[in-house]
């Protein structure tokens, strides 16, 4: 075994070890994020139960928790981050913001956020058509 072969083997082992450490970190991080989503959503839901009712903004926040949880679960299972869920979260967050703060927003802000929702929905539509043409 030559010296170069030994060094090459050492780099290969280091590369495998680094890859394993990244996978462990990713899995642990996703588990912590998933547990935090469940904890936060549960805490919020218990708050709603104690209050005795839920408003539209509360329901939209529950949808945000659902979408982030689904996105995290899919990423944990497949290793791929579904952009579709990021867009769902963005649209729901904008809708929630509009519902909560509509009384305090200027017309231009409402128009801008409405256009943002249209652009995001168009991105979903384009993504669906690109994906369906690949099949």
Tab-separated table of C-alpha atoms in Angstrom:
chain	number	residue	atom	x	y	z
A	1	UNK	CA	0.000	0.000	0.000
A	2	UNK	CA	1.487	3.270	-1.051
A	3	UNK	CA	1.315	6.456	0.885
A	4	UNK	CA	-1.121	8.021	-1.626
A	5	UNK	CA	-3.491	5.068	-1.301
A	6	UNK	CA	-3.475	5.441	2.485
A	7	UNK	CA	-4.276	9.141	2.243
A	8	UNK	CA	-7.035	8.453	-0.279
A	9	UNK	CA	-8.596	5.869	2.056
A	10	UNK	CA	-8.382	8.325	4.949
A	11	UNK	CA	-10.260	10.960	2.896
A	12	UNK	CA	-12.921	8.410	1.899
A	13	UNK	CA	-13.477	7.460	5.566
A	14	UNK	CA	-13.649	11.139	6.537
A	15	UNK	CA	-16.171	11.756	3.760
A	16	UNK	CA	-18.384	8.848	4.890
A	17	UNK	CA	-18.127	9.937	8.531
A	18	UNK	CA	-19.017	13.522	7.595
A	19	UNK	CA	-22.016	12.324	5.565
A	20	UNK	CA	-23.216	10.198	8.473
A	21	UNK	CA	-22.858	13.116	10.885
A	22	UNK	CA	-24.845	15.389	8.550
A	23	UNK	CA	-27.638	12.784	8.291
A	24	UNK	CA	-27.763	12.394	12.085
A	25	UNK	CA	-27.894	16.178	12.516
A	26	UNK	CA	-30.633	16.492	9.881
A	27	UNK	CA	-32.737	13.738	11.435
A	28	UNK	CA	-32.313	15.100	14.947
A	29	UNK	CA	-33.133	18.640	13.789
A	30	UNK	CA	-36.250	17.482	11.929
A	31	UNK	CA	-37.388	15.555	14.987
A	32	UNK	CA	-36.927	18.644	17.181
A	33	UNK	CA	-38.772	20.831	14.656
A	34	UNK	CA	-41.606	18.292	14.402
A	35	UNK	CA	-41.892	17.999	18.175
A	36	UNK	CA	-41.911	21.804	18.472
A	37	UNK	CA	-44.705	22.075	15.907
A	38	UNK	CA	-46.782	19.499	17.775
A	39	UNK	CA	-46.065	21.192	21.110
A	40	UNK	CA	-46.944	24.662	19.787
A	41	UNK	CA	-50.105	23.513	18.007
A	42	UNK	CA	-51.242	21.577	21.076
A	43	UNK	CA	-50.567	24.546	23.355
A	44	UNK	CA	-52.525	26.812	21.014
A	45	UNK	CA	-55.412	24.334	20.744
A	46	UNK	CA	-55.643	23.979	24.535
A	47	UNK	CA	-55.784	27.779	24.705
A	48	UNK	CA	-58.726	27.709	22.253
A	49	UNK	CA	-60.522	25.079	24.313
A	50	UNK	CA	-60.137	27.175	27.463
A	51	UNK	CA	-61.362	30.249	25.608
A	52	UNK	CA	-64.367	28.303	24.353
A	53	UNK	CA	-64.341	29.365	20.709
A	54	UNK	CA	-62.086	29.828	17.708
A	55	UNK	CA	-61.987	32.774	15.340
A	56	UNK	CA	-61.145	32.657	11.651
A	57	UNK	CA	-57.608	33.836	12.424
A	58	UNK	CA	-57.262	30.965	14.937
A	59	UNK	CA	-58.354	28.424	12.338
A	60	UNK	CA	-55.937	29.861	9.797
A	61	UNK	CA	-53.116	29.552	12.334
A	62	UNK	CA	-54.063	25.898	12.859
A	63	UNK	CA	-53.784	25.441	9.077
A	64	UNK	CA	-50.298	26.974	9.194
A	65	UNK	CA	-49.336	24.442	11.895
A	66	UNK	CA	-50.821	21.633	9.780
A	67	UNK	CA	-48.968	22.680	6.632
A	68	UNK	CA	-45.632	23.133	8.395
A	69	UNK	CA	-46.087	19.764	10.112
A	70	UNK	CA	-46.928	18.053	6.824
A	71	UNK	CA	-43.965	19.689	5.118
A	72	UNK	CA	-41.637	18.569	7.911
A	73	UNK	CA	-43.024	15.028	7.807
A	74	UNK	CA	-42.607	14.767	4.044
A	75	UNK	CA	-39.052	16.089	4.270
A	76	UNK	CA	-38.292	13.612	7.053
A	77	UNK	CA	-39.626	10.682	4.982
A	78	UNK	CA	-38.366	11.596	1.518
A	79	UNK	CA	-35.451	13.953	2.077
A	80	UNK	CA	-37.106	16.403	-0.329
A	81	UNK	CA	-38.593	19.725	0.714
A	82	UNK	CA	-41.905	20.172	-1.102
A	83	UNK	CA	-42.030	23.754	-2.368
A	84	UNK	CA	-45.800	23.373	-2.716
A	85	UNK	CA	-46.159	23.315	1.088
A	86	UNK	CA	-43.980	26.413	1.480
A	87	UNK	CA	-46.352	28.205	-0.896
A	88	UNK	CA	-49.366	26.945	1.069
A	89	UNK	CA	-47.824	28.276	4.275
A	90	UNK	CA	-47.106	31.636	2.635
A	91	UNK	CA	-50.642	31.984	1.237
A	92	UNK	CA	-52.207	31.006	4.566
A	93	UNK	CA	-49.918	33.362	6.487
A	94	UNK	CA	-50.787	36.258	4.176
A	95	UNK	CA	-54.498	35.438	4.459
A	96	UNK	CA	-54.224	35.310	8.234
A	97	UNK	CA	-52.391	38.633	8.285
A	98	UNK	CA	-55.076	40.214	6.101
A	99	UNK	CA	-57.860	38.842	8.329
A	100	UNK	CA	-56.188	39.919	11.568
A	101	UNK	CA	-54.948	43.372	10.553
A	102	UNK	CA	-57.336	44.419	7.789
A	103	UNK	CA	-58.610	47.351	9.873
A	104	UNK	CA	-55.101	48.754	10.280
A	105	UNK	CA	-53.800	48.227	6.748
A	106	UNK	CA	-53.637	50.797	4.006
A	107	UNK	CA	-55.315	49.988	0.702
A	108	UNK	CA	-51.948	49.682	-1.049
A	109	UNK	CA	-50.784	47.062	1.481
A	110	UNK	CA	-53.952	45.034	0.967
A	111	UNK	CA	-53.516	45.283	-2.805
A	112	UNK	CA	-49.849	44.257	-2.579
A	113	UNK	CA	-50.612	41.235	-0.405
A	114	UNK	CA	-53.502	40.239	-2.651
A	115	UNK	CA	-51.191	40.369	-5.665
A	116	UNK	CA	-48.669	38.270	-3.725
A	117	UNK	CA	-51.343	35.612	-3.158
A	118	UNK	CA	-52.222	35.644	-6.875
A	119	UNK	CA	-48.538	35.257	-7.811
A	120	UNK	CA	-48.118	32.372	-5.338
A	121	UNK	CA	-51.235	30.625	-6.641
A	122	UNK	CA	-49.988	31.115	-10.207
A	123	UNK	CA	-46.709	29.494	-9.161
A	124	UNK	CA	-48.671	26.488	-7.878
A	125	UNK	CA	-50.610	26.308	-11.144
A	126	UNK	CA	-47.423	26.483	-13.225
A	127	UNK	CA	-45.785	23.864	-11.016
A	128	UNK	CA	-48.772	21.534	-11.463
A	129	UNK	CA	-48.650	21.908	-15.231
A	130	UNK	CA	-44.893	21.386	-15.423
A	131	UNK	CA	-45.171	18.353	-13.160
A	132	UNK	CA	-48.091	16.872	-15.130
A	133	UNK	CA	-46.240	17.345	-18.443
A	134	UNK	CA	-43.283	15.371	-17.055
A	135	UNK	CA	-45.475	12.321	-16.353
